[in-house]
Short mmCIF file of C-alpha atoms and ligand atoms in Angstrom, two decimals:
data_model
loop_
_atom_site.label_atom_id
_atom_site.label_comp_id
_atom_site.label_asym_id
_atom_site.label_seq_id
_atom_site.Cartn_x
_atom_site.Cartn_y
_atom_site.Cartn_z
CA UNK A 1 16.95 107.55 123.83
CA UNK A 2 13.77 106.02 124.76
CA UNK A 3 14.16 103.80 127.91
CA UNK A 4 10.97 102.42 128.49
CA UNK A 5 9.29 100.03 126.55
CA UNK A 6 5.29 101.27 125.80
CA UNK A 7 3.08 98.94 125.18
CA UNK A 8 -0.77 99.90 124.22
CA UNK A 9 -3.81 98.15 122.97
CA UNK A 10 -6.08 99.87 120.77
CA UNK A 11 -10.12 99.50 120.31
CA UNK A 12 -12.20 100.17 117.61
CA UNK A 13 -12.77 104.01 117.53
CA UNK A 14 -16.28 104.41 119.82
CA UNK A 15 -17.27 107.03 117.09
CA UNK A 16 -16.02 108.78 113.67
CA UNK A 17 -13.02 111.16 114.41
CA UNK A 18 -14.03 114.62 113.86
CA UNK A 19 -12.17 117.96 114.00
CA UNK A 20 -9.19 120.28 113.18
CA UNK A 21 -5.79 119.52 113.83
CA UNK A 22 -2.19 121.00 113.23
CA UNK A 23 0.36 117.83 113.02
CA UNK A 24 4.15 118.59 114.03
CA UNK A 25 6.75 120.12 111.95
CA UNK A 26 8.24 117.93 109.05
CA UNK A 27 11.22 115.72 110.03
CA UNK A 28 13.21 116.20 106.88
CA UNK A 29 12.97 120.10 106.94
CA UNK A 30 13.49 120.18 110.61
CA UNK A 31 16.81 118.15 110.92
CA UNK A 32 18.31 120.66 107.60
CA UNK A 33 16.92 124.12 108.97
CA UNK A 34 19.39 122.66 112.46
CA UNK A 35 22.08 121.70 110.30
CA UNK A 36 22.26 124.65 108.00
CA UNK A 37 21.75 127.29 110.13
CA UNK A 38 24.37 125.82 112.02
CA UNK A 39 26.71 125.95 109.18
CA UNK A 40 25.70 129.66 109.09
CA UNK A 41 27.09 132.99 109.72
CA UNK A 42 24.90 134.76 111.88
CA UNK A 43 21.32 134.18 113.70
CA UNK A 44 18.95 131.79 112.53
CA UNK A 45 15.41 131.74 114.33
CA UNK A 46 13.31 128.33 113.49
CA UNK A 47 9.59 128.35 113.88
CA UNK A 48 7.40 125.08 114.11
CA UNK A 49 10.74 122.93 114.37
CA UNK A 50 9.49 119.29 115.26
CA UNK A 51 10.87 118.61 118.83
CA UNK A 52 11.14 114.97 118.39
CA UNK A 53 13.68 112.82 119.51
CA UNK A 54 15.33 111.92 116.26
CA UNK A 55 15.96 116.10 115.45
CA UNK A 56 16.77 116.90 118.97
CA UNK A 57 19.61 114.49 118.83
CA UNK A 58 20.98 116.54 115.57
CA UNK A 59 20.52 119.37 117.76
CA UNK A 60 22.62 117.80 120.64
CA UNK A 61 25.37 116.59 117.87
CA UNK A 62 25.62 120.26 116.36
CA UNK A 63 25.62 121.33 119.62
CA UNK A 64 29.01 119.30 120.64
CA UNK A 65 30.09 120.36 117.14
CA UNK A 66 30.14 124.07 118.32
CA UNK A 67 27.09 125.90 117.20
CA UNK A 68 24.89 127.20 119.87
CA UNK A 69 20.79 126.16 120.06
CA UNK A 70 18.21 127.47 122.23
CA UNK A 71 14.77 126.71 122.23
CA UNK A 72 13.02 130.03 123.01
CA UNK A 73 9.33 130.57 123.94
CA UNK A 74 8.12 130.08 120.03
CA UNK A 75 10.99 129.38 117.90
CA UNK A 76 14.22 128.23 118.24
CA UNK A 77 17.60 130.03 118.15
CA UNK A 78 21.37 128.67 116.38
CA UNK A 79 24.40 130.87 116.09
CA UNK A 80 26.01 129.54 113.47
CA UNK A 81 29.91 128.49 113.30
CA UNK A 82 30.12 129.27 109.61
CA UNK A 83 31.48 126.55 106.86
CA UNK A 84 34.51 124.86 107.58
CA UNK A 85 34.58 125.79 111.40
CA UNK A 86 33.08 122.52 113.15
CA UNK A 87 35.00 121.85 116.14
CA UNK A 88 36.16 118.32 117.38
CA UNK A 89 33.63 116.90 119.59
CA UNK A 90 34.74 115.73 122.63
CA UNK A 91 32.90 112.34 122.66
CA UNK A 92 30.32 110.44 120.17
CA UNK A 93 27.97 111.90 118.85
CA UNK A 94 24.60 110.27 119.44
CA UNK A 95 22.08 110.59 116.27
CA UNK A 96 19.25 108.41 118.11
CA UNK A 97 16.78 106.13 115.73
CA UNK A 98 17.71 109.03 113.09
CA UNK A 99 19.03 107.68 109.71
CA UNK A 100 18.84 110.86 108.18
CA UNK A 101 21.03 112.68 110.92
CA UNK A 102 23.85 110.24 110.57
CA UNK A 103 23.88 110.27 106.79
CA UNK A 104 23.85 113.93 106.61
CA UNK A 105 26.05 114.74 109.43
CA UNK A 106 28.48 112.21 108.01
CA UNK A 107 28.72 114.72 104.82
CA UNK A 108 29.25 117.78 106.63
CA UNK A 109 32.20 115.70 108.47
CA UNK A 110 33.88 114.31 105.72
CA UNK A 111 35.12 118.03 104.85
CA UNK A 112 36.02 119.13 107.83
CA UNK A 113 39.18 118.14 109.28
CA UNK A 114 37.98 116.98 112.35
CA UNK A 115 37.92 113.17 113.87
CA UNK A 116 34.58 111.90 115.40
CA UNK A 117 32.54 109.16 115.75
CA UNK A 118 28.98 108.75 115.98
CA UNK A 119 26.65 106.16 117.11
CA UNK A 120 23.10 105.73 117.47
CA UNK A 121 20.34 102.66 118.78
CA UNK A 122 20.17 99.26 118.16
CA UNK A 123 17.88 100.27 115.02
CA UNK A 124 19.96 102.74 113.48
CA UNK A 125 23.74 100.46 114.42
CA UNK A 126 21.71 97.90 112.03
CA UNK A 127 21.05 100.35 108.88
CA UNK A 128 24.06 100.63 106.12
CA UNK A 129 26.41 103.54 105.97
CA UNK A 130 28.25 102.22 102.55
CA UNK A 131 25.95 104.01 100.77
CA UNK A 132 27.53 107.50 101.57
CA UNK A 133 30.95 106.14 103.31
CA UNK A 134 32.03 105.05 99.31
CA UNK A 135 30.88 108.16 97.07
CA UNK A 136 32.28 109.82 100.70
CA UNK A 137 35.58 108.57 100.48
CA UNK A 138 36.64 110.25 97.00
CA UNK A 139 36.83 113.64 98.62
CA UNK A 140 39.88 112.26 101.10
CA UNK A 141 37.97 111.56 104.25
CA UNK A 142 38.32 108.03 105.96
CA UNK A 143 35.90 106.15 107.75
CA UNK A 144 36.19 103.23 109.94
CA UNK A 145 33.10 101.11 110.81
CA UNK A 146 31.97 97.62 112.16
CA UNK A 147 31.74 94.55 109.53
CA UNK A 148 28.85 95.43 106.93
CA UNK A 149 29.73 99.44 107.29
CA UNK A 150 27.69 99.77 110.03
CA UNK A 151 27.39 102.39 113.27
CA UNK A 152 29.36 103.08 115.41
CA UNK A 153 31.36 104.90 112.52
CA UNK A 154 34.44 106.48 113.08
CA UNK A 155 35.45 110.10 110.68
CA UNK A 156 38.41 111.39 109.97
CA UNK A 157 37.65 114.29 107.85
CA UNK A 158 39.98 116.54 105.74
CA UNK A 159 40.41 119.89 105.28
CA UNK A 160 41.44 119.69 101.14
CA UNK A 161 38.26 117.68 100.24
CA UNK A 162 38.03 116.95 96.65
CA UNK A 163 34.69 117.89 94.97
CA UNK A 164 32.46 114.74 93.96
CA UNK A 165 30.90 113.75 90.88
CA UNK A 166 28.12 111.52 91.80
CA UNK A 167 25.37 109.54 89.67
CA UNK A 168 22.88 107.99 92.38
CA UNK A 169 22.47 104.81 92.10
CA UNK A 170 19.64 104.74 94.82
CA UNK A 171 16.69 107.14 94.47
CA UNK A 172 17.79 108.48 98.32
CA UNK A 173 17.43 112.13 99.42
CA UNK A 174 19.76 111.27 102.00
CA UNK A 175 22.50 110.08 99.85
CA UNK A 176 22.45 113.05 97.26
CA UNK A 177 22.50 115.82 100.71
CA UNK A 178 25.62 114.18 102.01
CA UNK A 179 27.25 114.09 98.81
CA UNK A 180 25.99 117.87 98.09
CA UNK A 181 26.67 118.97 102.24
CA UNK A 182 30.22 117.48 101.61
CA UNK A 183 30.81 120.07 98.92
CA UNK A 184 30.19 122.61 100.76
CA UNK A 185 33.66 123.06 102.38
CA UNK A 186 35.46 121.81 99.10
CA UNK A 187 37.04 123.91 96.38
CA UNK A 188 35.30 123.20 93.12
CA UNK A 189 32.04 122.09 91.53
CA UNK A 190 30.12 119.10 93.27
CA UNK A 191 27.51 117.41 91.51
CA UNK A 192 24.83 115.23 91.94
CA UNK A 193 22.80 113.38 89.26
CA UNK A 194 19.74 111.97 90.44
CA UNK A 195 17.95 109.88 87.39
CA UNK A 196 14.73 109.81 89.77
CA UNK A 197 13.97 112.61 91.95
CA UNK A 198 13.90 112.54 95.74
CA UNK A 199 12.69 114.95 98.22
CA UNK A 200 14.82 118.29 97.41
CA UNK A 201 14.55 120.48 100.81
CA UNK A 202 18.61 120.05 101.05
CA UNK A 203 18.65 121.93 97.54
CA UNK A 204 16.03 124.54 98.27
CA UNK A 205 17.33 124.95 101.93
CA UNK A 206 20.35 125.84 101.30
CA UNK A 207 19.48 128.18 98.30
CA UNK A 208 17.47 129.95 101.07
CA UNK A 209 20.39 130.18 103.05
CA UNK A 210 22.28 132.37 100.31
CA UNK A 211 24.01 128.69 98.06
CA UNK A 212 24.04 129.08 95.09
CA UNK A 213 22.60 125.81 93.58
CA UNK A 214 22.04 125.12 90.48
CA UNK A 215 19.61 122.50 89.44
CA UNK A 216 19.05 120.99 85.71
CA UNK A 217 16.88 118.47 83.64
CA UNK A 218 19.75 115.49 83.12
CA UNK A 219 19.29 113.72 80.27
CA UNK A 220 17.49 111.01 79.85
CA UNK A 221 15.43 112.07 82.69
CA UNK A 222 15.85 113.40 86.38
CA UNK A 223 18.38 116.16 87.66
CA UNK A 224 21.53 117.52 87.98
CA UNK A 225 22.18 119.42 91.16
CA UNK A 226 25.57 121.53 91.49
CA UNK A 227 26.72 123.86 93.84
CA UNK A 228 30.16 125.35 94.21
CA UNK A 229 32.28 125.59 97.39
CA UNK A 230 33.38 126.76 99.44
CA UNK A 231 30.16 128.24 100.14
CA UNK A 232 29.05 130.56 102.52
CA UNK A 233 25.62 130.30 104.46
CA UNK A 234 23.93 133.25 106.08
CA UNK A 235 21.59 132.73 108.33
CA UNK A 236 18.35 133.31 107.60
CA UNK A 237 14.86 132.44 109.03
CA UNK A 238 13.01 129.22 108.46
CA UNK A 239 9.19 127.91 108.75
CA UNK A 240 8.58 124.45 109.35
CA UNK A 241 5.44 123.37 107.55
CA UNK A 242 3.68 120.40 109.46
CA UNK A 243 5.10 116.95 108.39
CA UNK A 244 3.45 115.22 105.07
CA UNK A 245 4.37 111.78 106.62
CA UNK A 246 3.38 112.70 110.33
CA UNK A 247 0.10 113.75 108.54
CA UNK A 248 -0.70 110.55 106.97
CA UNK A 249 -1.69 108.74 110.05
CA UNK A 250 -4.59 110.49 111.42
CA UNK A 251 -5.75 111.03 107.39
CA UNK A 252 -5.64 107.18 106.82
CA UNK A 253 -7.70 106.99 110.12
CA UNK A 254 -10.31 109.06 109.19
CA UNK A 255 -10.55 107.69 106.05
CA UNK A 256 -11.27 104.06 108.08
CA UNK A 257 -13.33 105.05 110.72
CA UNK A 258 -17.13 105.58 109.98
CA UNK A 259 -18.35 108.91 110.17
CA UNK A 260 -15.21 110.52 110.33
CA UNK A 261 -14.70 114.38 108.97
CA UNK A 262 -11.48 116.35 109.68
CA UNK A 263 -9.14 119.14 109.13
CA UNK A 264 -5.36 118.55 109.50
CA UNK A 265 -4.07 121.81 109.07
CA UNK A 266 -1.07 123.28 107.48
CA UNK A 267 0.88 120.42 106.08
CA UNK A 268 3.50 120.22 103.24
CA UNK A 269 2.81 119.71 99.95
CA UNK A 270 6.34 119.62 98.20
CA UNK A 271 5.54 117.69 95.09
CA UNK A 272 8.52 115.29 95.92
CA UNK A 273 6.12 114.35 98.83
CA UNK A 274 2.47 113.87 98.25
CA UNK A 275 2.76 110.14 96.46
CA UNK A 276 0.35 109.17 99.16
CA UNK A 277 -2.08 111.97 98.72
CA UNK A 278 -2.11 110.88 95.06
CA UNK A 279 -2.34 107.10 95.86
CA UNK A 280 -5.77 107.68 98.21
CA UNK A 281 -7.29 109.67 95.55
CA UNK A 282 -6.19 106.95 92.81
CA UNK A 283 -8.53 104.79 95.90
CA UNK A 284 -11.54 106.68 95.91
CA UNK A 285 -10.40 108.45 99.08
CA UNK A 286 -12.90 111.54 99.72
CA UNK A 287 -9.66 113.91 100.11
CA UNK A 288 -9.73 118.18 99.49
CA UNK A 289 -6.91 119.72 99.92
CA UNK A 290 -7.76 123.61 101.23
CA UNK A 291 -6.44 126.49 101.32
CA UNK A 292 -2.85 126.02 98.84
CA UNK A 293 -0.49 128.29 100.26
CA UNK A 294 3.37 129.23 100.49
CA UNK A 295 4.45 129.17 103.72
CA UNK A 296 8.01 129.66 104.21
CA UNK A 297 8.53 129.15 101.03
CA UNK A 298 7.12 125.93 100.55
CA UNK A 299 3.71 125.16 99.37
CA UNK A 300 1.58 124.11 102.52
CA UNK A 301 -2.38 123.31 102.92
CA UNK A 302 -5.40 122.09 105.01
CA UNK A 303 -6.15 117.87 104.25
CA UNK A 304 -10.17 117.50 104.29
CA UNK A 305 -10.74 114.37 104.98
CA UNK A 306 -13.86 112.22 105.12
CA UNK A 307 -14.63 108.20 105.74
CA UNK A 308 -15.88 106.63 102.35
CA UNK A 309 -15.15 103.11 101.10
CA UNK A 310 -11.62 102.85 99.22
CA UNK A 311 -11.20 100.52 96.21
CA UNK A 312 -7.70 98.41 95.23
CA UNK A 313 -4.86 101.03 93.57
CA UNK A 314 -1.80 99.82 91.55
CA UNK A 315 1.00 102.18 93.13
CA UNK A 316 4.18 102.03 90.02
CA UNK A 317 7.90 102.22 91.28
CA UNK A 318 8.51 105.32 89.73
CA UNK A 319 6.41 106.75 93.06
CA UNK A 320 8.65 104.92 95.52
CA UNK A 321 10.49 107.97 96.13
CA UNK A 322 7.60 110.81 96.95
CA UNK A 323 5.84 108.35 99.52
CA UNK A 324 9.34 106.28 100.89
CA UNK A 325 7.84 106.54 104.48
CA UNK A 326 4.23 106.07 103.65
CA UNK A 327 3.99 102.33 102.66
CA UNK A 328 3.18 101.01 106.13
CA UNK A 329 0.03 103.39 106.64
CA UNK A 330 -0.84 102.97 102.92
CA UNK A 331 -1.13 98.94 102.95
CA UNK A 332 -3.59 99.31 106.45
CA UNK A 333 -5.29 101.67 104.00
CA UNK A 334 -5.15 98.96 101.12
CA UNK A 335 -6.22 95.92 103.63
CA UNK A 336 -9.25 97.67 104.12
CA UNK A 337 -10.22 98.14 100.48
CA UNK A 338 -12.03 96.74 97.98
CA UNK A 339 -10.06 94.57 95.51
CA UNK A 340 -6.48 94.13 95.22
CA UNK A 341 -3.63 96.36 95.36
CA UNK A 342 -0.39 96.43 94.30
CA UNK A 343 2.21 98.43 95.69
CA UNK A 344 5.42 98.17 93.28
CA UNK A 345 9.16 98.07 93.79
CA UNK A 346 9.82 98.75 97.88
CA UNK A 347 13.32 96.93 97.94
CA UNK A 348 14.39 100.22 99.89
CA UNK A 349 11.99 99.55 102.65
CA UNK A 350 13.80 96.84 103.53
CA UNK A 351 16.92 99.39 104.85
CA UNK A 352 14.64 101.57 106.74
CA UNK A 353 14.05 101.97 110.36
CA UNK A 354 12.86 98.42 110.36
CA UNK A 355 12.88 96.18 107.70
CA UNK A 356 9.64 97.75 106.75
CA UNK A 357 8.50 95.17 103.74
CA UNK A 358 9.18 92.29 106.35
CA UNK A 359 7.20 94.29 109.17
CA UNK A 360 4.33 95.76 107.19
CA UNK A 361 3.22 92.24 106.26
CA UNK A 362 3.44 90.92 109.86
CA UNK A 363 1.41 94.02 110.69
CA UNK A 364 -0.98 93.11 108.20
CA UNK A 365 -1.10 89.40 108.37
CA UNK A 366 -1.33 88.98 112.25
CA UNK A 367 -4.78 90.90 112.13
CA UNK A 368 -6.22 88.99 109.22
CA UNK A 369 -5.23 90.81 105.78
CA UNK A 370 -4.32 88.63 102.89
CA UNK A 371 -0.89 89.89 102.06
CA UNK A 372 1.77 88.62 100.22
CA UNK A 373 5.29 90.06 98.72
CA UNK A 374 6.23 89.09 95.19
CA UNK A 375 9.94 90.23 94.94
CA UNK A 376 10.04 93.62 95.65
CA UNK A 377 6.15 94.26 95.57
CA UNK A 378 4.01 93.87 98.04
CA UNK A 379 -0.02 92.69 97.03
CA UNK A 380 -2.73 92.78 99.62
CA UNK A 381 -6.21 91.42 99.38
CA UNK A 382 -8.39 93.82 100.69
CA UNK A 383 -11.61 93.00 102.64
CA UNK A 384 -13.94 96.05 104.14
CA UNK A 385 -14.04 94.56 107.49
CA UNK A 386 -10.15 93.25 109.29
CA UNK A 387 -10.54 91.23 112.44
CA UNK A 388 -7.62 92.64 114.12
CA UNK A 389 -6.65 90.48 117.48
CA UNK A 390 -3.29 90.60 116.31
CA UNK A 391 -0.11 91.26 118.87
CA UNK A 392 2.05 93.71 116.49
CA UNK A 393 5.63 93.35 116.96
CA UNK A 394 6.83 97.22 115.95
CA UNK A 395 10.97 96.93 116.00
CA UNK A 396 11.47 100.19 117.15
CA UNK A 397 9.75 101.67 114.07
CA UNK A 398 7.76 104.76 114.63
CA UNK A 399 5.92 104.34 111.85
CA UNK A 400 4.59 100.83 112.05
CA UNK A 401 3.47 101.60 115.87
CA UNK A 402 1.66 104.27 114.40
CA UNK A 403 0.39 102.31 111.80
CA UNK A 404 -0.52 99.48 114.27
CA UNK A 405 -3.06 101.97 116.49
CA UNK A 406 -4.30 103.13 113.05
CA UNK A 407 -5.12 99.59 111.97
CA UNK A 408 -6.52 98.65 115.47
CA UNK A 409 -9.20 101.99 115.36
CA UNK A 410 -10.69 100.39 112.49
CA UNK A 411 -10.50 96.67 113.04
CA UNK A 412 -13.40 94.49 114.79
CA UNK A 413 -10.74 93.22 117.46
CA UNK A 414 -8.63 95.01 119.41
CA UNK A 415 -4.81 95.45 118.63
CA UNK A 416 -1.89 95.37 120.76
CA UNK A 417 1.71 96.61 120.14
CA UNK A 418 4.56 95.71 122.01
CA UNK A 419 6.03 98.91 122.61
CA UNK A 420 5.13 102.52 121.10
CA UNK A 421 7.54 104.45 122.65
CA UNK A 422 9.25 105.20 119.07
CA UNK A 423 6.97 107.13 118.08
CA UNK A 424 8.38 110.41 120.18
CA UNK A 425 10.57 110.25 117.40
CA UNK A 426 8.69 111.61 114.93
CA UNK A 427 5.46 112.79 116.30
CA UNK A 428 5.10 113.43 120.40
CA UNK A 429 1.79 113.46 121.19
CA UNK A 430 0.43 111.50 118.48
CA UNK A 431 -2.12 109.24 120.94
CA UNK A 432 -2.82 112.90 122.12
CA UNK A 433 -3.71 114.52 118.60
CA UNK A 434 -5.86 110.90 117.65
CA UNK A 435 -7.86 111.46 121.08
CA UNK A 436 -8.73 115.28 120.56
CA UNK A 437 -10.48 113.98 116.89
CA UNK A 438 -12.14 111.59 119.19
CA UNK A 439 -9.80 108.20 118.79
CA UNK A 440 -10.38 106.99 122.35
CA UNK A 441 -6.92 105.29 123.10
CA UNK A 442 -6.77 104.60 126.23
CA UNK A 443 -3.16 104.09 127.57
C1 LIG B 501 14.74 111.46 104.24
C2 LIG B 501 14.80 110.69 103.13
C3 LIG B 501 14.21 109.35 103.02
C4 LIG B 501 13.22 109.04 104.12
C5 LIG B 501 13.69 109.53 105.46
C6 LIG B 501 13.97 111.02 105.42
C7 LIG B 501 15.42 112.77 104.25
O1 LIG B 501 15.28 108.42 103.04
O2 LIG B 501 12.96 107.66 104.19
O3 LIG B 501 12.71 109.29 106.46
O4 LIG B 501 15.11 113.60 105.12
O5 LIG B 501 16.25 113.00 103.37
P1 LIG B 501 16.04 108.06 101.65
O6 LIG B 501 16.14 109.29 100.89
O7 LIG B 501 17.38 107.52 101.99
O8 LIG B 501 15.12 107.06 101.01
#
């Protein structure tokens, strides 16, 4: 994992960032079209896979669990090892910054009865596992971690896994795919009920893969989500739209810089993941989307984007869940809008890469913003101008680093992060893709 510390200070853009560009393939879709084609039987070929650290380390962890991946001259290539034939790895597996790999890996492992033990960075050995280790437990698996059910995390899986029956009690796609991933080697009917929805590529994924998932209104609101094992996956081919999240960085930018006008091309529009899109329009935000299409069978489309003042936006709870990575970027959006805003119920921020409610108002208050948190909202002042100057303290949080150089292209002062090397987890070449719309970072 990333060695060397990055640091970079960034300038007010020299001019409006114009142009058309293609951001990298989404994180969530890219770590399940890995996982479940390496639960398949047969060939799967991946195209427009995001090659960033946090999904090549599932890659290296499915690797050690016996499927084989190649990365061919366009797409990549897994033979799968079918359901129920992961092999022992001979030493920890190593899922990076990547929350999402070592909650989802951890319910593919419960049901297979194989022992392992993952680990990950400083970042990720802080994050809680409880959250699937308990629900886990009920199908027979054990699991051994440090005080506070942290990484390193020890699994002994078993082969007679008992089916779950699982009511969320989080609004966390990555909670409701280990639960539904550990049914997949189990006899019986597992289900999920999720009274608020979260992101459902696990669902549709693996319906494209040949499950068959069923999916129903639950009452009182929400969903069920059942699928029956054991299940077999065959291998089929998958498109990776461009990443929603990765997107909302260089749209947020061109929002803030004057005189900007861009294209960023081909990104996913899964309505479990365009709260943000939503939230800028709620601001005023001069935002088209182009060109609706299905692309691998989820709805992608072109982001028009042009720099126009934003006003103040009330964001309710019940959104948390289809903008979850998309709070940092939106409050530099709010702290340079008119009025007040106030962004409502982010207590699961605080268990993300960073804790992201703490960070986000560092972010914002160490270059000027008038920010405060009232329990689990965060309200920000907004003022059309930010001074910037501020030294940004990122801890190792892609997306506040990326934030950061978004808040420093628009400020009057210039910003500086302490290290930005984080962000090769979600998005290589990001300082790239900001320069060709005419950013001018200079690292
Ligand atoms: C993800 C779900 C979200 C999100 C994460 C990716 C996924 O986490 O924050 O970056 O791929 O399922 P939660 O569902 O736990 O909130």
């Amino acid at each position: 994992m990333t060695a060397q510390h990055r640091p970079l200070t960034v300038s007010a853009s020299p001019a409006g960032l114009c142009g058309r560009v293609h951001v990298p393939g989404d994180k969530s879709i890219s770590h399940r079209s890995l996982m479940f084609a390496a639960l398949a039987q047969g060939t799967t070929q991946i195209s427009g896979l995001l090659e960033g650290e946090d999904v090549l380390c599932t890659a290296g962890a499915l690797r050690q669990l016996g499927a084989k991946i190649t990365r061919g001259e366009t797409t990549w290539r897994v033979e799968g090892c079918g359901v129920g034939q992961l092999k022992e790895p001979s030493d920890v597996l190593d899922m990076g910054n990547s929350g999402t790999a070592a909650r989802l890996l951890t319910g593919l492992l419960a049901t297979h009865p194989i022992m392992s033990v993952m680990s990950g960075d400083s970042s990720l050995r802080s994050r809680p596992m409880k959250r699937v280790t308990a629900p886990l437990s009920e199908t027979g698996a054990q699991f051994l971690t440090r005080e506070g059910q942290r990484l390193p995390l020890a699994v002994q899986g078993t082969g007679a896994g008992k089916p779950l029956q699982y009511r969320l009690p989080v609004a966390s796609a990555q909670v409701k795919s280990a639960v539904l991933l550990s049914g997949l080697n189990c006899q019986g009917t597992t289900v999920v009920e999720e009274p608020i929805l979260s992101r459902d590529h696990t669902e549709n994924m693996l319906q494209h893969f040949g499950v068959d998932v069923q999916v129903s209104p639950l009452e009182g609101g929400g969903r069920t989500i059942s699928l029956q094992g054991p299940a077999t996956l065959t291998a089929r081919d998958v498109v990776v739209p461009g990443d929603p999240s990765s997107a909302s960085f260089p749209l947020v930018a061109a929002l803030l810089v004057p005189g900007s006008d861009c294209v960023i091309e081909g990104v996913g529009l899964n309505p479990l993941r365009t709260g943000l899109f939503i939230s800028l329009q709620e601001m005023g935000a001069s935002l088209e989307i182009l060109n609706e299409r299905i692309e691998g069978g989820e709805s992608v489309g072109d982001l028009h984007v042009r720099a126009g003042t934003l006003k103040g936006v009330t964001v309710p709870p019940e959104r948390v869940p289809s903008m979850i990575d998309e709070y940092p970027i939106l409050a530099v959006a709010c702290a340079f809008a008119e009025g007040t805003s106030r962004l409502q119920g982010l207590a699961e921020l605080r268990v993300k890469e960073s804790d992201r409610l703490a960070s986000t108002v560092a972010l914002l208050e160490v270059n000027g913003a008038r920010v405060h948190v009232e329990g689990d909202d965060l309200i920000i002042e907004g003022q059309p101008s930010l001074p910037g100057g501020g030294q940004v303290l990122s801890h190792m949080d892609h997306r506040l680093a990326m934030s950061a150089i978004v808040l420093g292209l628009a400020a009057q002062k210039p910003v500086s992060i302490d290290d930005t090397a984080f962000i090769e987890t979600s998005f290589p070449g990001f300082v790239d893709l900001m320069n060709t719309l005419g950013a001018g970072i200079t690292v």
